[in-house]
Tab-separated table of C-alpha atoms in Angstrom:
chain	number	residue	atom	x	y	z
A	1	MET	CA	120.566	56.353	22.752
A	2	PRO	CA	116.384	57.359	22.814
A	3	VAL	CA	116.192	59.674	19.546
A	4	SER	CA	114.215	58.494	17.403
A	5	VAL	CA	115.312	57.056	14.767
A	6	VAL	CA	111.509	56.107	12.860
A	7	ASN	CA	110.919	59.765	13.452
A	8	SER	CA	113.998	61.099	12.125
A	9	ALA	CA	113.746	59.192	8.841
A	10	LEU	CA	110.941	60.765	8.505
A	11	ILE	CA	111.967	63.660	8.871
A	12	TYR	CA	114.648	62.407	5.883
A	13	ASP	CA	112.529	61.341	3.941
A	14	ALA	CA	110.548	64.109	4.466
A	15	LEU	CA	113.952	66.215	2.933
A	16	LYS	CA	114.606	64.000	0.202
A	17	ALA	CA	111.002	63.703	-1.481
A	18	ALA	CA	111.322	67.723	-1.281
A	19	ASP	CA	113.885	66.869	-2.884
A	20	VAL	CA	116.627	68.283	-0.655
A	21	ARG	CA	119.886	67.395	-1.995
A	22	LEU	CA	122.207	70.330	0.204
A	23	ILE	CA	122.200	69.737	3.797
A	24	SER	CA	124.288	71.938	5.891
A	25	ALA	CA	124.762	70.047	9.721
A	26	LEU	CA	126.754	70.973	13.064
A	27	PRO	CA	125.786	67.545	15.373
A	28	GLU	CA	124.314	67.676	18.526
A	29	THR	CA	122.782	64.556	20.046
A	30	TRP	CA	118.773	65.108	19.133
A	31	LEU	CA	120.345	65.296	15.205
A	32	VAL	CA	122.390	62.363	15.251
A	33	HIS	CA	120.911	59.948	13.055
A	34	LEU	CA	119.087	62.716	10.633
A	35	ILE	CA	123.127	62.859	9.630
A	36	ARG	CA	124.238	59.417	9.627
A	37	MET	CA	121.607	59.344	7.040
A	38	ALA	CA	122.791	61.911	5.530
A	39	ASP	CA	126.216	60.944	5.554
A	40	ASP	CA	125.200	57.969	3.644
A	41	ASP	CA	123.424	58.504	0.721
A	42	PRO	CA	124.755	59.438	-2.459
A	43	GLU	CA	122.625	61.202	-3.133
A	44	VAL	CA	122.676	63.985	-0.745
A	45	ASN	CA	125.605	66.862	-0.383
A	46	LEU	CA	126.474	66.577	3.636
A	47	VAL	CA	128.482	69.415	4.452
A	48	ARG	CA	129.487	68.746	8.145
A	49	LEU	CA	130.919	73.237	9.941
A	50	ALA	CA	132.425	74.270	12.662
A	51	ARG	CA	130.377	76.656	13.133
A	52	GLU	CA	126.775	76.798	12.072
A	53	GLU	CA	126.404	80.130	10.664
A	54	GLU	CA	128.748	79.472	7.919
A	55	ALA	CA	125.268	76.962	6.548
A	56	ILE	CA	124.396	80.844	5.800
A	57	GLY	CA	125.770	81.708	3.456
A	58	ILE	CA	126.786	78.067	1.431
A	59	SER	CA	122.263	77.636	2.275
A	60	ALA	CA	122.747	81.244	-0.121
A	61	GLY	CA	124.892	79.676	-2.745
A	62	ALA	CA	123.278	76.575	-3.009
A	63	HIS	CA	120.195	79.098	-3.506
A	64	PHE	CA	122.066	81.051	-6.671
A	65	ALA	CA	122.426	77.640	-7.975
A	66	GLY	CA	119.182	76.738	-8.488
A	67	CYS	CA	119.762	73.725	-5.299
A	68	LYS	CA	117.155	72.679	-2.360
A	69	SER	CA	118.948	72.722	0.992
A	70	ALA	CA	118.347	72.057	4.010
A	71	LEU	CA	119.546	73.788	7.771
A	72	LEU	CA	120.030	70.947	10.211
A	73	MET	CA	121.381	72.717	13.629
A	74	GLN	CA	120.345	73.016	17.471
A	75	ASN	CA	119.282	75.929	18.636
A	76	HIS	CA	122.091	77.009	19.706
A	77	GLY	CA	123.636	77.264	16.612
A	78	PHE	CA	120.745	79.119	15.618
A	79	LEU	CA	121.782	81.881	17.774
A	80	ALA	CA	125.092	81.633	17.138
A	81	SER	CA	123.605	82.352	13.351
A	82	VAL	CA	122.046	85.469	14.260
A	83	ASN	CA	124.483	88.406	12.097
A	84	GLY	CA	124.677	85.463	9.010
A	85	ILE	CA	121.121	85.787	8.683
A	86	VAL	CA	120.339	88.874	9.489
A	87	SER	CA	122.805	90.323	6.698
A	88	LEU	CA	122.809	87.846	4.221
A	89	ALA	CA	119.395	85.598	4.351
A	90	LEU	CA	116.914	88.372	5.382
A	91	LEU	CA	119.079	91.199	3.327
A	92	TYR	CA	119.186	89.780	0.032
A	93	LYS	CA	116.374	87.472	0.093
A	94	ILE	CA	117.486	83.769	0.857
A	95	PRO	CA	114.894	81.889	1.204
A	96	LEU	CA	115.878	79.117	3.663
A	97	LEU	CA	114.959	75.163	5.721
A	98	MET	CA	115.876	75.574	8.920
A	99	LEU	CA	114.936	71.852	11.050
A	100	VAL	CA	116.303	73.498	14.543
A	101	SER	CA	115.865	70.898	17.401
A	102	TYR	CA	114.873	73.440	19.951
A	103	ARG	CA	116.612	72.102	23.102
A	104	GLY	CA	115.179	73.173	26.650
A	105	ASP	CA	111.585	73.173	26.482
A	106	LEU	CA	109.202	71.496	27.737
A	107	GLY	CA	111.302	68.928	29.471
A	108	GLU	CA	114.499	68.891	29.979
A	109	ARG	CA	116.740	67.962	31.740
A	110	ASP	CA	120.142	69.836	30.513
A	111	PRO	CA	120.676	72.884	33.350
A	112	TRP	CA	122.492	74.070	30.535
A	113	GLN	CA	120.191	74.224	27.105
A	114	THR	CA	117.405	76.145	29.629
A	115	MET	CA	118.996	79.074	28.687
A	116	GLY	CA	118.878	78.801	24.642
A	117	GLY	CA	115.076	77.053	24.558
A	118	LEU	CA	114.129	79.805	26.590
A	119	LYS	CA	114.878	82.910	24.639
A	120	THR	CA	114.673	80.594	21.349
A	121	ARG	CA	111.174	82.322	21.043
A	122	PRO	CA	112.037	85.346	21.632
A	123	VAL	CA	114.704	85.348	18.841
A	124	LEU	CA	112.907	83.949	16.197
A	125	GLU	CA	110.046	86.325	16.820
A	126	ALA	CA	112.323	89.784	16.903
A	127	LEU	CA	113.942	89.001	13.147
A	128	GLY	CA	110.770	88.287	11.403
A	129	ILE	CA	111.036	84.825	10.571
A	130	PRO	CA	107.692	82.758	10.678
A	131	TYR	CA	108.141	79.223	12.894
A	132	TYR	CA	105.998	76.536	13.735
A	133	LEU	CA	106.718	72.713	15.666
A	134	LEU	CA	107.455	69.984	14.659
A	135	ASP	CA	106.121	68.164	16.612
A	136	ASP	CA	103.329	65.811	15.747
A	137	PRO	CA	105.226	63.037	13.379
A	138	ALA	CA	101.825	62.606	11.721
A	139	ALA	CA	102.204	66.703	10.063
A	140	ALA	CA	105.911	66.852	10.486
A	141	ALA	CA	106.495	65.630	6.431
A	142	MET	CA	103.886	68.196	5.569
A	143	ARG	CA	104.923	71.205	7.467
A	144	ILE	CA	108.085	70.453	5.766
A	145	LYS	CA	106.802	70.763	2.617
A	146	GLU	CA	105.314	73.177	3.618
A	147	ALA	CA	107.421	75.711	5.006
A	148	GLN	CA	110.134	74.363	1.724
A	149	THR	CA	106.985	76.094	-0.440
A	150	LEU	CA	107.321	78.980	1.929
A	151	ALA	CA	110.512	79.887	2.030
A	152	GLU	CA	111.125	79.653	-2.037
A	153	SER	CA	107.217	82.003	-2.051
A	154	ALA	CA	108.257	85.163	0.074
A	155	LEU	CA	112.263	84.780	-0.084
A	156	VAL	CA	112.480	83.911	3.903
A	157	PRO	CA	113.714	82.105	6.101
A	158	VAL	CA	111.195	79.513	7.747
A	159	ALA	CA	112.281	77.548	10.740
A	160	LEU	CA	111.147	74.076	12.524
A	161	LEU	CA	111.310	73.689	15.724
A	162	MET	CA	112.128	69.727	16.191
A	163	THR	CA	109.867	69.173	20.099
A	164	ARG	CA	111.316	66.882	22.143
A	165	ALA	CA	108.236	64.911	21.908
A	166	LEU	CA	108.720	64.542	17.884
A	167	MET	CA	112.758	63.811	19.026
A	168	TRP	CA	113.108	61.638	21.985
A	169	GLU	CA	112.156	58.627	23.735
A	170	ASP	CA	111.899	58.054	27.334
B	1	MET	CA	151.799	101.266	13.726
B	2	THR	CA	155.070	100.006	14.965
B	3	GLU	CA	154.117	96.162	15.861
B	4	SER	CA	154.092	95.483	12.038
B	5	ARG	CA	155.838	92.297	10.665
B	6	GLY	CA	153.467	92.061	7.834
B	7	GLY	CA	154.604	92.498	3.793
B	8	THR	CA	152.321	95.446	3.284
B	9	GLU	CA	155.788	97.304	3.114
B	10	GLY	CA	158.534	98.435	0.651
B	11	GLY	CA	155.802	98.705	-1.944
B	12	ALA	CA	153.209	95.592	-1.842
B	13	MET	CA	150.892	96.229	-4.490
B	14	ARG	CA	147.894	98.130	-5.231
B	15	ARG	CA	144.714	95.683	-4.331
B	16	ILE	CA	143.190	97.707	-7.670
B	17	ASP	CA	145.967	96.486	-10.104
B	18	ALA	CA	145.596	92.758	-9.379
B	19	LEU	CA	141.839	92.931	-10.024
B	20	GLU	CA	142.977	94.879	-13.327
B	21	ALA	CA	144.920	91.716	-13.845
B	22	ILE	CA	142.945	89.052	-13.670
B	23	TYR	CA	139.884	90.231	-14.545
B	24	PRO	CA	140.151	89.416	-18.060
B	25	ALA	CA	139.727	85.287	-15.871
B	26	LEU	CA	136.958	87.099	-13.975
B	27	ARG	CA	134.992	88.327	-17.170
B	28	ASP	CA	133.040	85.102	-17.959
B	29	THR	CA	133.074	83.274	-14.038
B	30	LEU	CA	131.176	83.327	-11.318
B	31	VAL	CA	133.337	85.078	-7.972
B	32	VAL	CA	131.900	85.991	-4.788
B	33	THR	CA	133.372	89.207	-2.667
B	34	ILE	CA	133.577	90.930	0.395
B	35	MET	CA	131.735	93.895	0.694
B	36	GLY	CA	134.056	97.777	1.051
B	37	GLY	CA	137.233	98.493	-1.206
B	38	VAL	CA	137.574	94.251	-2.890
B	39	ALA	CA	133.073	94.831	-4.287
B	40	ALA	CA	133.785	97.998	-5.489
B	41	GLU	CA	137.486	98.261	-7.218
B	42	LEU	CA	135.985	94.656	-9.166
B	43	TYR	CA	132.352	96.784	-10.016
B	44	SER	CA	134.751	100.285	-10.891
B	45	LEU	CA	137.153	98.164	-13.383
B	46	GLY	CA	133.182	96.170	-14.862
B	47	HIS	CA	129.806	95.202	-13.344
B	48	ARG	CA	129.065	90.941	-14.397
B	49	PRO	CA	125.993	89.401	-13.900
B	50	ASN	CA	127.973	86.638	-12.691
B	51	PHE	CA	130.038	89.254	-9.640
B	52	PHE	CA	128.387	88.515	-6.174
B	53	TYR	CA	129.073	91.076	-3.784
B	54	ASN	CA	128.791	90.788	-0.602
B	55	GLU	CA	127.666	93.579	0.755
B	56	HIS	CA	127.565	92.442	4.197
B	57	ALA	CA	127.436	89.017	6.911
B	58	MET	CA	131.989	89.610	7.004
B	59	GLY	CA	133.166	85.991	6.664
B	60	LEU	CA	130.363	84.921	4.639
B	61	ALA	CA	131.701	85.344	1.426
B	62	SER	CA	133.991	82.156	1.305
B	63	SER	CA	131.267	80.086	2.144
B	64	ILE	CA	128.666	81.177	-0.257
B	65	GLY	CA	131.140	79.886	-2.384
B	66	LEU	CA	131.247	76.733	-0.767
B	67	GLY	CA	127.678	76.392	-1.844
B	68	LEU	CA	128.323	77.673	-4.676
B	69	ALA	CA	131.040	74.672	-5.262
B	70	LEU	CA	129.650	71.866	-4.376
B	71	CYS	CA	126.373	72.610	-6.429
B	72	LEU	CA	127.760	74.077	-9.403
B	73	PRO	CA	130.883	71.112	-9.607
B	74	ASP	CA	131.394	72.350	-13.847
B	75	GLU	CA	131.587	75.475	-12.360
B	76	LYS	CA	134.445	77.847	-10.744
B	77	ILE	CA	133.744	79.491	-8.606
B	78	VAL	CA	136.615	82.659	-7.306
B	79	VAL	CA	135.979	83.974	-4.078
B	80	LEU	CA	138.000	86.734	-3.446
B	81	ASP	CA	137.890	87.417	0.035
B	82	GLY	CA	139.338	89.489	2.923
B	83	ASP	CA	141.573	88.893	5.985
B	84	GLY	CA	139.816	90.657	7.894
B	85	SER	CA	136.497	88.569	6.787
B	86	CYS	CA	138.775	85.553	6.264
B	87	LEU	CA	139.355	86.337	10.052
B	88	MET	CA	135.533	86.414	11.131
B	89	ASN	CA	135.565	82.609	9.793
B	90	LEU	CA	138.399	81.048	9.461
B	91	GLY	CA	135.766	77.919	10.719
B	92	GLY	CA	135.395	78.283	6.935
B	93	LEU	CA	138.179	77.100	6.154
B	94	THR	CA	138.505	74.223	7.794
B	95	THR	CA	135.242	72.708	6.276
B	96	THR	CA	136.010	73.602	3.029
B	97	SER	CA	139.488	71.438	3.877
B	98	ARG	CA	136.670	68.928	4.064
B	99	TYR	CA	135.043	68.696	0.942
B	100	LEU	CA	138.286	69.859	-1.489
B	101	PRO	CA	136.312	70.702	-4.095
B	102	PRO	CA	138.282	71.427	-6.620
B	103	ASN	CA	136.329	73.758	-8.561
B	104	LEU	CA	137.720	76.731	-6.299
B	105	ALA	CA	139.651	79.419	-6.058
B	106	HIS	CA	139.871	81.554	-3.241
B	107	ILE	CA	141.461	84.562	-3.386
B	108	ILE	CA	142.249	86.883	-0.526
B	109	PHE	CA	143.221	90.424	-0.348
B	110	ASP	CA	145.076	90.774	2.344
B	111	ASN	CA	145.762	94.555	3.846
B	112	GLU	CA	146.144	94.055	7.315
B	113	SER	CA	143.080	96.135	8.142
B	114	LEU	CA	139.279	96.715	8.475
B	115	MET	CA	140.117	99.716	5.763
B	116	SER	CA	136.278	100.671	5.384
B	117	VAL	CA	136.138	101.109	8.919
B	118	GLY	CA	139.310	102.971	9.836
B	119	GLY	CA	142.251	100.616	8.833
B	120	PHE	CA	142.336	99.579	12.213
B	121	PRO	CA	145.143	96.844	12.197
B	122	THR	CA	143.869	93.113	12.502
B	123	ALA	CA	146.279	89.876	13.260
B	124	THR	CA	148.086	89.699	9.685
B	125	SER	CA	149.493	93.006	11.008
B	126	THR	CA	151.216	91.350	13.513
B	127	GLY	CA	152.153	88.021	12.007
B	128	ALA	CA	148.985	86.000	11.597
B	129	ASP	CA	149.697	83.692	8.724
B	130	LEU	CA	146.121	83.160	6.608
B	131	ALA	CA	147.862	81.416	3.893
B	132	GLY	CA	150.189	79.250	5.943
B	133	ILE	CA	146.111	78.644	8.164
B	134	ALA	CA	144.283	78.127	4.766
B	135	ARG	CA	146.779	75.270	5.116
B	136	ALA	CA	147.463	73.903	8.002
B	137	ALA	CA	142.547	73.621	8.140
B	138	GLY	CA	143.721	71.343	5.184
B	139	TYR	CA	143.367	74.094	1.679
B	140	PRO	CA	145.976	71.567	-0.461
B	141	SER	CA	147.575	74.100	-1.959
B	142	ALA	CA	147.957	78.172	-0.130
B	143	VAL	CA	150.854	81.334	-1.216
B	144	THR	CA	150.640	84.452	-0.354
B	145	VAL	CA	152.225	86.737	-3.210
B	146	ARG	CA	153.757	90.406	-3.376
B	147	THR	CA	153.934	91.090	-6.635
B	148	VAL	CA	151.551	91.829	-9.411
B	149	ASP	CA	153.013	89.311	-11.852
B	150	ASP	CA	153.584	86.819	-9.183
B	151	PHE	CA	149.498	87.590	-8.183
B	152	ARG	CA	148.834	86.585	-12.366
B	153	ASP	CA	151.039	83.776	-12.237
B	154	GLU	CA	149.086	82.411	-8.727
B	155	ALA	CA	145.260	83.027	-9.488
B	156	THR	CA	145.435	82.458	-13.368
B	157	ARG	CA	146.676	79.105	-12.537
B	158	ALA	CA	144.265	78.328	-9.716
B	159	ILE	CA	141.393	79.579	-11.825
B	160	ASP	CA	142.075	77.643	-14.725
B	161	GLY	CA	142.891	74.238	-12.259
B	162	THR	CA	141.105	71.804	-10.782
B	163	GLN	CA	142.340	71.746	-7.221
B	164	LEU	CA	141.151	73.863	-4.744
B	165	ALA	CA	143.466	76.997	-3.696
B	166	CYS	CA	144.380	79.784	-1.566
B	167	ILE	CA	146.164	82.757	-2.403
B	168	VAL	CA	146.861	85.815	-0.637
B	169	ALA	CA	147.806	88.815	-1.544
B	170	LYS	CA	149.505	90.831	0.378
B	171	VAL	CA	148.206	94.618	-1.389
B	172	GLU	CA	148.110	98.302	0.019
B	173	ALA	CA	146.017	99.219	2.453
B	174	ARG	CA	144.854	102.484	0.664
B	175	ASN	CA	140.801	102.541	-0.234
B	176	PRO	CA	139.681	102.580	-3.324
B	177	THR	CA	138.756	105.855	-5.885
B	178	SER	CA	135.189	105.822	-4.998
B	179	PHE	CA	132.522	103.066	-3.695
B	180	TYR	CA	130.383	104.488	-6.136
B	181	MET	CA	127.669	100.574	-7.002
B	182	ASP	CA	125.578	101.802	-9.812
B	183	VAL	CA	123.515	97.863	-8.640
B	184	HIS	CA	121.755	97.451	-5.917
B	185	ILE	CA	122.227	94.626	-3.131
B	186	LEU	CA	118.609	92.818	-4.736
B	187	GLU	CA	119.495	93.531	-8.425
B	188	ASN	CA	123.047	91.831	-8.187
B	189	ARG	CA	121.309	88.549	-6.250
B	190	PHE	CA	118.954	88.777	-8.964
B	191	GLU	CA	121.252	88.929	-11.836
B	192	PHE	CA	123.620	86.492	-10.375
B	193	ALA	CA	120.883	84.012	-9.179
B	194	ARG	CA	119.909	84.117	-12.912
B	195	ALA	CA	122.909	83.895	-13.939
B	196	ALA	CA	124.024	81.010	-12.154
B	197	ARG	CA	121.759	78.861	-12.731
B	198	ALA	CA	121.481	79.378	-16.183
B	199	ARG	CA	124.962	77.864	-16.118
B	200	ALA	CA	123.770	74.700	-15.169
B	201	GLY	CA	120.113	74.878	-17.127
B	202	ARG	CA	118.521	75.020	-13.799
B	203	PRO	CA	114.827	77.603	-13.108
B	204	VAL	CA	115.287	80.599	-13.227
B	205	GLU	CA	113.403	82.728	-10.081
B	206	PRO	CA	110.909	83.288	-9.142
B	207	ALA	CA	109.499	79.537	-10.151
B	208	PRO	CA	107.050	78.640	-12.760
B	209	PRO	CA	103.908	78.761	-12.327
B	210	GLN	CA	102.306	75.446	-10.211
B	211	GLN	CA	101.552	72.501	-11.986
B	212	VAL	CA	98.635	70.931	-11.054
B	213	GLY	CA	95.686	68.467	-11.526
B	214	THR	CA	95.607	65.321	-11.799
B	215	ALA	CA	98.157	63.152	-13.549
B	216	GLY	CA	97.185	63.732	-17.994
B	217	GLU	CA	95.606	66.460	-16.620
B	218	THR	CA	97.550	69.533	-15.835
B	219	GLN	CA	96.771	72.622	-15.353
B	220	THR	CA	98.939	75.718	-14.607
B	221	THR	CA	97.797	77.934	-11.372
B	222	ARG	CA	98.969	81.511	-10.326
B	223	GLY	CA	96.381	80.511	-7.551
């Protein structure tokens, strides 16, 4: 499977270095290595979801408890989470570190991914959620730490869009 | 309501009476409620900093409880859910069951209706069985109770116990006498996080000033 193991490990190590100890996830192709790494790590609580919106509540609970968390989801999962983001995270000022696989963008071959790809950034912008592309392996670890820092200081969700360039090896 | 096959006929309990029966056990417990009448009635019995009222985001009170339970394994977490909210996140029952947090008590007040928006019947009014769904999802224990005495017994057992438990309390479909709550949602959110973190000895919000500088020569800054 041409999902980048090297860059998945780089992202995972950055999450660990940022003291993330709870990771919620719903599997999708680009996330498989990240989820396996979390599953194999006794220091991390991996919460496998039925639907991504649950992760907004789980991370809110983790934040109240003083535990750093991260959310792994596809961009369609982000789109499925919008009410939780609005009515819990934004309303109650809950920081979220959202790592979103950015399907349906440049280079996407699956037609069914493309509408979500086209709508991801407009929806993030409509929600006022700061987002950054995670496309350069050299900058990824710093971006993850910076995103967490901003989320916690502004008490807002921050999204990192993991691109094909970072996650896929053709 | 001719289609109703549920349990609210024939003297179901009032939710406020059920809450009052377990209030002593909730006083010093981390509690997450849903919006509307459940929040207002718990508040009316006496607000505590360890009560969090999830005043929107229907369905996510139980997910908040799961996050708390996983991050605070030495604390009991009580979720006060409702049938309408629970039905919006049935998948969450399966997620919670995967991890079986022994410190989570999931109480669902089932009035078979969406009371705060006019009392429209939910699927429990035509027979959807939330305790059965919870058991089928993997909850090791899930019961339905219809009297205050039974509720007190089962809820107390769940709160004192060491196993994930779900209690579905069939209650009258009636709004609280007042929805008055003199606590702003953000005030409630920050005081609750403070109460939760204090129990784990974790830093409270806002974060303390950042430590910068080289080893052996740290300096406190405020940007």
